[in-house]
PDB file of C-alpha atoms in Angstrom:
ATOM      1  CA  UNK A   1     -12.410  18.391 -47.102  1.00  0.00           C
ATOM      2  CA  UNK A   2      -9.794  15.633 -47.394  1.00  0.00           C
ATOM      3  CA  UNK A   3      -7.572  17.462 -44.888  1.00  0.00           C
ATOM      4  CA  UNK A   4     -10.522  17.805 -42.489  1.00  0.00           C
ATOM      5  CA  UNK A   5     -11.358  14.110 -42.750  1.00  0.00           C
ATOM      6  CA  UNK A   6      -7.714  13.231 -42.190  1.00  0.00           C
ATOM      7  CA  UNK A   7      -7.546  15.491 -39.132  1.00  0.00           C
ATOM      8  CA  UNK A   8     -10.720  13.900 -37.712  1.00  0.00           C
ATOM      9  CA  UNK A   9      -9.363  10.384 -38.361  1.00  0.00           C
ATOM     10  CA  UNK A  10      -6.085  11.251 -36.618  1.00  0.00           C
ATOM     11  CA  UNK A  11      -7.973  12.755 -33.699  1.00  0.00           C
ATOM     12  CA  UNK A  12     -10.168   9.655 -33.379  1.00  0.00           C
ATOM     13  CA  UNK A  13      -7.116   7.407 -33.574  1.00  0.00           C
ATOM     14  CA  UNK A  14      -5.385   9.390 -30.819  1.00  0.00           C
ATOM     15  CA  UNK A  15      -8.533   9.331 -28.692  1.00  0.00           C
ATOM     16  CA  UNK A  16      -8.844   5.556 -29.190  1.00  0.00           C
ATOM     17  CA  UNK A  17      -5.237   5.051 -28.055  1.00  0.00           C
ATOM     18  CA  UNK A  18      -5.856   7.210 -24.982  1.00  0.00           C
ATOM     19  CA  UNK A  19      -8.981   5.223 -24.088  1.00  0.00           C
ATOM     20  CA  UNK A  20      -7.086   1.943 -24.548  1.00  0.00           C
ATOM     21  CA  UNK A  21      -4.254   3.171 -22.314  1.00  0.00           C
ATOM     22  CA  UNK A  22      -6.745   4.328 -19.670  1.00  0.00           C
ATOM     23  CA  UNK A  23      -8.536   0.955 -19.771  1.00  0.00           C
ATOM     24  CA  UNK A  24      -5.216  -0.869 -19.405  1.00  0.00           C
ATOM     25  CA  UNK A  25      -4.362   1.304 -16.418  1.00  0.00           C
ATOM     26  CA  UNK A  26      -7.764   0.615 -14.828  1.00  0.00           C
ATOM     27  CA  UNK A  27      -7.308  -3.122 -15.354  1.00  0.00           C
ATOM     28  CA  UNK A  28      -3.925  -3.020 -13.651  1.00  0.00           C
ATOM     29  CA  UNK A  29      -5.329  -0.974 -10.765  1.00  0.00           C
ATOM     30  CA  UNK A  30      -8.165  -3.491 -10.342  1.00  0.00           C
ATOM     31  CA  UNK A  31      -5.557  -6.200  -9.698  1.00  0.00           C
ATOM     32  CA  UNK A  32      -3.505  -4.206  -7.176  1.00  0.00           C
ATOM     33  CA  UNK A  33      -4.185  -3.926  -3.475  1.00  0.00           C
ATOM     34  CA  UNK A  34      -4.937  -0.255  -2.835  1.00  0.00           C
ATOM     35  CA  UNK A  35      -3.015  -0.105   0.442  1.00  0.00           C
ATOM     36  CA  UNK A  36       0.138  -2.138  -0.164  1.00  0.00           C
ATOM     37  CA  UNK A  37       0.401  -1.691  -3.954  1.00  0.00           C
ATOM     38  CA  UNK A  38       1.150  -5.381  -4.474  1.00  0.00           C
ATOM     39  CA  UNK A  39      -1.192  -7.789  -6.307  1.00  0.00           C
ATOM     40  CA  UNK A  40      -4.549  -8.300  -4.595  1.00  0.00           C
ATOM     41  CA  UNK A  41      -6.562 -11.441  -3.790  1.00  0.00           C
ATOM     42  CA  UNK A  42      -8.255 -11.447  -7.196  1.00  0.00           C
ATOM     43  CA  UNK A  43      -4.884 -11.441  -8.966  1.00  0.00           C
ATOM     44  CA  UNK A  44      -3.579 -14.080  -6.548  1.00  0.00           C
ATOM     45  CA  UNK A  45      -6.498 -16.452  -7.257  1.00  0.00           C
ATOM     46  CA  UNK A  46      -6.170 -16.007 -11.029  1.00  0.00           C
ATOM     47  CA  UNK A  47      -2.395 -16.430 -10.969  1.00  0.00           C
ATOM     48  CA  UNK A  48      -2.562 -19.540  -8.777  1.00  0.00           C
ATOM     49  CA  UNK A  49      -5.038 -21.135 -11.189  1.00  0.00           C
ATOM     50  CA  UNK A  50      -2.916 -20.155 -14.207  1.00  0.00           C
ATOM     51  CA  UNK A  51       0.283 -21.536 -12.681  1.00  0.00           C
ATOM     52  CA  UNK A  52      -1.443 -24.728 -11.580  1.00  0.00           C
ATOM     53  CA  UNK A  53      -2.535 -25.357 -15.183  1.00  0.00           C
ATOM     54  CA  UNK A  54       1.036 -24.697 -16.347  1.00  0.00           C
ATOM     55  CA  UNK A  55       2.328 -27.107 -13.679  1.00  0.00           C
ATOM     56  CA  UNK A  56       0.001 -29.785 -15.029  1.00  0.00           C
ATOM     57  CA  UNK A  57       1.120 -29.158 -18.624  1.00  0.00           C
ATOM     58  CA  UNK A  58       4.820 -29.138 -17.795  1.00  0.00           C
ATOM     59  CA  UNK A  59       4.653 -31.770 -15.023  1.00  0.00           C
ATOM     60  CA  UNK A  60       6.636 -29.596 -12.615  1.00  0.00           C
ATOM     61  CA  UNK A  61       6.065 -28.527  -8.988  1.00  0.00           C
ATOM     62  CA  UNK A  62       4.163 -25.578  -7.591  1.00  0.00           C
ATOM     63  CA  UNK A  63       4.609 -24.268  -4.049  1.00  0.00           C
ATOM     64  CA  UNK A  64       2.370 -21.951  -2.098  1.00  0.00           C
ATOM     65  CA  UNK A  65       3.203 -20.036   1.074  1.00  0.00           C
ATOM     66  CA  UNK A  66       0.501 -18.399   3.182  1.00  0.00           C
ATOM     67  CA  UNK A  67       1.844 -15.795   5.641  1.00  0.00           C
ATOM     68  CA  UNK A  68       0.081 -14.241   8.607  1.00  0.00           C
ATOM     69  CA  UNK A  69       1.434 -11.340  10.674  1.00  0.00           C
ATOM     70  CA  UNK A  70       1.731 -12.507  14.277  1.00  0.00           C
ATOM     71  CA  UNK A  71      -0.355 -10.669  16.904  1.00  0.00           C
ATOM     72  CA  UNK A  72      -1.459  -8.047  14.382  1.00  0.00           C
ATOM     73  CA  UNK A  73      -4.704  -7.259  16.206  1.00  0.00           C
ATOM     74  CA  UNK A  74      -2.637  -6.377  19.268  1.00  0.00           C
ATOM     75  CA  UNK A  75      -0.465  -4.166  17.054  1.00  0.00           C
ATOM     76  CA  UNK A  76      -3.532  -2.303  15.768  1.00  0.00           C
ATOM     77  CA  UNK A  77      -4.957  -2.000  19.292  1.00  0.00           C
ATOM     78  CA  UNK A  78      -1.686  -0.545  20.588  1.00  0.00           C
ATOM     79  CA  UNK A  79      -0.820   1.759  17.678  1.00  0.00           C
ATOM     80  CA  UNK A  80      -4.085   2.423  15.843  1.00  0.00           C
ATOM     81  CA  UNK A  81      -5.187   1.384  12.385  1.00  0.00           C
ATOM     82  CA  UNK A  82      -3.268   4.109  10.582  1.00  0.00           C
ATOM     83  CA  UNK A  83       0.015   2.846  11.997  1.00  0.00           C
ATOM     84  CA  UNK A  84      -1.193  -0.687  11.253  1.00  0.00           C
ATOM     85  CA  UNK A  85      -1.639   0.286   7.611  1.00  0.00           C
ATOM     86  CA  UNK A  86       1.887   1.713   7.556  1.00  0.00           C
ATOM     87  CA  UNK A  87       3.178  -1.573   8.981  1.00  0.00           C
ATOM     88  CA  UNK A  88       1.316  -3.603   6.323  1.00  0.00           C
ATOM     89  CA  UNK A  89       2.929  -1.489   3.587  1.00  0.00           C
ATOM     90  CA  UNK A  90       6.381  -2.123   5.093  1.00  0.00           C
ATOM     91  CA  UNK A  91       5.655  -5.855   5.400  1.00  0.00           C
ATOM     92  CA  UNK A  92       4.526  -6.054   1.761  1.00  0.00           C
ATOM     93  CA  UNK A  93       7.672  -4.225   0.669  1.00  0.00           C
ATOM     94  CA  UNK A  94       9.926  -6.494   2.701  1.00  0.00           C
ATOM     95  CA  UNK A  95       8.268  -9.621   1.294  1.00  0.00           C
ATOM     96  CA  UNK A  96       8.603  -8.253  -2.248  1.00  0.00           C
ATOM     97  CA  UNK A  97      12.295  -7.547  -1.631  1.00  0.00           C
ATOM     98  CA  UNK A  98      12.944 -11.137  -0.552  1.00  0.00           C
ATOM     99  CA  UNK A  99      10.774 -12.818  -3.207  1.00  0.00           C
ATOM    100  CA  UNK A 100      12.513 -11.647  -6.374  1.00  0.00           C
ATOM    101  CA  UNK A 101      12.633 -14.588  -8.759  1.00  0.00           C
ATOM    102  CA  UNK A 102      10.770 -13.898 -12.028  1.00  0.00           C
ATOM    103  CA  UNK A 103       7.402 -15.656 -11.938  1.00  0.00           C
ATOM    104  CA  UNK A 104       7.158 -15.698  -8.132  1.00  0.00           C
ATOM    105  CA  UNK A 105       4.282 -13.539  -6.889  1.00  0.00           C
ATOM    106  CA  UNK A 106       3.605 -11.947  -3.498  1.00  0.00           C
ATOM    107  CA  UNK A 107       0.003 -10.835  -3.020  1.00  0.00           C
ATOM    108  CA  UNK A 108      -2.144  -9.492  -0.233  1.00  0.00           C
ATOM    109  CA  UNK A 109      -4.410 -12.406   0.570  1.00  0.00           C
ATOM    110  CA  UNK A 110      -6.635 -10.553   3.027  1.00  0.00           C
ATOM    111  CA  UNK A 111      -6.282  -8.411   6.154  1.00  0.00           C
ATOM    112  CA  UNK A 112      -2.853  -9.171   7.558  1.00  0.00           C
ATOM    113  CA  UNK A 113      -2.381 -12.278   5.401  1.00  0.00           C
ATOM    114  CA  UNK A 114      -0.141 -12.551   2.354  1.00  0.00           C
ATOM    115  CA  UNK A 115       0.157 -15.298  -0.238  1.00  0.00           C
ATOM    116  CA  UNK A 116       3.232 -16.261  -2.238  1.00  0.00           C
ATOM    117  CA  UNK A 117       2.946 -18.366  -5.400  1.00  0.00           C
ATOM    118  CA  UNK A 118       6.160 -20.141  -6.387  1.00  0.00           C
ATOM    119  CA  UNK A 119       6.017 -21.856  -9.794  1.00  0.00           C
ATOM    120  CA  UNK A 120       8.507 -24.654 -10.523  1.00  0.00           C
ATOM    121  CA  UNK A 121       9.448 -24.814  -6.838  1.00  0.00           C
ATOM    122  CA  UNK A 122       9.749 -27.869  -4.605  1.00  0.00           C
ATOM    123  CA  UNK A 123       9.044 -27.885  -0.872  1.00  0.00           C
ATOM    124  CA  UNK A 124      12.816 -27.608  -0.292  1.00  0.00           C
ATOM    125  CA  UNK A 125      12.963 -24.402  -2.334  1.00  0.00           C
ATOM    126  CA  UNK A 126       9.871 -23.020  -0.603  1.00  0.00           C
ATOM    127  CA  UNK A 127      11.341 -23.809   2.827  1.00  0.00           C
ATOM    128  CA  UNK A 128      14.586 -22.071   1.835  1.00  0.00           C
ATOM    129  CA  UNK A 129      12.613 -18.965   0.832  1.00  0.00           C
ATOM    130  CA  UNK A 130      10.546 -19.068   4.038  1.00  0.00           C
ATOM    131  CA  UNK A 131      13.780 -19.177   6.044  1.00  0.00           C
ATOM    132  CA  UNK A 132      15.049 -16.128   4.117  1.00  0.00           C
ATOM    133  CA  UNK A 133      11.798 -14.316   4.923  1.00  0.00           C
ATOM    134  CA  UNK A 134      12.131 -15.082   8.640  1.00  0.00           C
ATOM    135  CA  UNK A 135      15.743 -13.862   8.548  1.00  0.00           C
ATOM    136  CA  UNK A 136      14.756 -10.658   6.732  1.00  0.00           C
ATOM    137  CA  UNK A 137      12.089  -9.863   9.334  1.00  0.00           C
ATOM    138  CA  UNK A 138      14.531 -10.591  12.165  1.00  0.00           C
ATOM    139  CA  UNK A 139      17.038  -8.180  10.610  1.00  0.00           C
ATOM    140  CA  UNK A 140      14.411  -5.501   9.892  1.00  0.00           C
ATOM    141  CA  UNK A 141      13.393  -5.575  13.578  1.00  0.00           C
ATOM    142  CA  UNK A 142      10.151  -3.626  13.088  1.00  0.00           C
ATOM    143  CA  UNK A 143       8.996  -2.796  16.619  1.00  0.00           C
ATOM    144  CA  UNK A 144       5.934  -4.593  18.012  1.00  0.00           C
ATOM    145  CA  UNK A 145       5.876  -4.172  21.818  1.00  0.00           C
ATOM    146  CA  UNK A 146       2.652  -6.223  22.120  1.00  0.00           C
ATOM    147  CA  UNK A 147       4.419  -9.304  20.702  1.00  0.00           C
ATOM    148  CA  UNK A 148       6.532 -11.672  22.818  1.00  0.00           C
ATOM    149  CA  UNK A 149       9.285 -11.166  20.211  1.00  0.00           C
ATOM    150  CA  UNK A 150       9.023  -7.361  20.607  1.00  0.00           C
ATOM    151  CA  UNK A 151       9.088  -7.071  16.829  1.00  0.00           C
ATOM    152  CA  UNK A 152       6.888  -7.928  13.845  1.00  0.00           C
ATOM    153  CA  UNK A 153       7.131 -11.597  12.885  1.00  0.00           C
ATOM    154  CA  UNK A 154       5.322 -13.915  10.488  1.00  0.00           C
ATOM    155  CA  UNK A 155       3.894 -17.400  10.708  1.00  0.00           C
ATOM    156  CA  UNK A 156       3.855 -19.319   7.421  1.00  0.00           C
ATOM    157  CA  UNK A 157       2.251 -22.415   6.000  1.00  0.00           C
ATOM    158  CA  UNK A 158       3.706 -24.136   2.942  1.00  0.00           C
ATOM    159  CA  UNK A 159       2.159 -26.631   0.562  1.00  0.00           C
ATOM    160  CA  UNK A 160       3.909 -28.038  -2.488  1.00  0.00           C
ATOM    161  CA  UNK A 161       2.374 -30.273  -5.069  1.00  0.00           C
ATOM    162  CA  UNK A 162       3.383 -31.763  -8.388  1.00  0.00           C
ATOM    163  CA  UNK A 163       1.023 -32.074 -11.317  1.00  0.00           C
ATOM    164  CA  UNK A 164       0.682 -35.836 -10.854  1.00  0.00           C
ATOM    165  CA  UNK A 165      -0.755 -35.286  -7.360  1.00  0.00           C
ATOM    166  CA  UNK A 166      -4.147 -34.585  -8.981  1.00  0.00           C
ATOM    167  CA  UNK A 167      -4.807 -31.729  -6.562  1.00  0.00           C
ATOM    168  CA  UNK A 168      -6.872 -28.613  -7.214  1.00  0.00           C
ATOM    169  CA  UNK A 169      -5.549 -25.117  -6.363  1.00  0.00           C
ATOM    170  CA  UNK A 170      -8.265 -24.740  -3.717  1.00  0.00           C
ATOM    171  CA  UNK A 171      -6.913 -27.835  -1.966  1.00  0.00           C
ATOM    172  CA  UNK A 172      -3.412 -26.375  -2.109  1.00  0.00           C
ATOM    173  CA  UNK A 173      -4.796 -23.330  -0.266  1.00  0.00           C
ATOM    174  CA  UNK A 174      -6.542 -25.522   2.299  1.00  0.00           C
ATOM    175  CA  UNK A 175      -3.376 -27.456   3.082  1.00  0.00           C
ATOM    176  CA  UNK A 176      -1.176 -24.341   3.212  1.00  0.00           C
ATOM    177  CA  UNK A 177      -3.726 -22.856   5.614  1.00  0.00           C
ATOM    178  CA  UNK A 178      -3.551 -25.954   7.832  1.00  0.00           C
ATOM    179  CA  UNK A 179       0.236 -25.704   7.885  1.00  0.00           C
ATOM    180  CA  UNK A 180      -0.039 -21.992   8.750  1.00  0.00           C
ATOM    181  CA  UNK A 181      -2.230 -22.724  11.749  1.00  0.00           C
ATOM    182  CA  UNK A 182       0.146 -25.455  12.868  1.00  0.00           C
ATOM    183  CA  UNK A 183       2.965 -22.870  12.776  1.00  0.00           C
ATOM    184  CA  UNK A 184       0.837 -20.596  14.972  1.00  0.00           C
ATOM    185  CA  UNK A 185       0.025 -23.417  17.402  1.00  0.00           C
ATOM    186  CA  UNK A 186       3.716 -24.236  17.709  1.00  0.00           C
ATOM    187  CA  UNK A 187       4.617 -20.719  18.831  1.00  0.00           C
ATOM    188  CA  UNK A 188       4.521 -18.473  15.707  1.00  0.00           C
ATOM    189  CA  UNK A 189       7.500 -16.812  13.996  1.00  0.00           C
ATOM    190  CA  UNK A 190       8.121 -20.020  12.036  1.00  0.00           C
ATOM    191  CA  UNK A 191       6.838 -22.074   9.127  1.00  0.00           C
ATOM    192  CA  UNK A 192       5.328 -25.519   8.763  1.00  0.00           C
ATOM    193  CA  UNK A 193       5.093 -27.618   5.628  1.00  0.00           C
ATOM    194  CA  UNK A 194       2.164 -29.796   4.586  1.00  0.00           C
ATOM    195  CA  UNK A 195       2.119 -32.761   4.685  1.00  0.00           C
ATOM    196  CA  UNK A 196       3.513 -33.125   8.149  1.00  0.00           C
ATOM    197  CA  UNK A 197       2.513 -35.544  10.873  1.00  0.00           C
ATOM    198  CA  UNK A 198      -0.679 -34.373  12.515  1.00  0.00           C
ATOM    199  CA  UNK A 199      -1.730 -32.003   9.743  1.00  0.00           C
TER     200      UNK A 199
END
């Protein structure tokens, strides 16, 4: 009887561990973008909030880069959505290869947009990274005949704030988005930083 109870207890313990592992796996999957296998918008929003609170505690800087694939609708129209999905996977991989510092996060923000959270990073550091991203895409030369550049390019908007700026993460997103659209207005395949004259 004791041996039976011990066997049942061991079995229950093993089953509990398996359920815990499965739940952990499901949680991780819920925070990944199904297509690109990088963090999704939900993870991005949570991480941005978390890092903003840390920035306030440590009185450091936090930078945010919003990226948009130039002329992506034209790419999908020319090649079809399946090829568009393949391109998004390659773009996510390339961004992840460039953004490698521990704590920096690349996430799929939505559609053909990506967000990059850069804790403890000034606007100078963010601009340096954005330049590296532009260089990496130029070197990768992923074909995009419907683009004036004939290859896939990105437009990026950067916003950097320090804790003492008394700014909410949602405002950081708003300003990075404004800078992104300025980059598009100025010809794409470039980045703009907020604040900048006219933004």
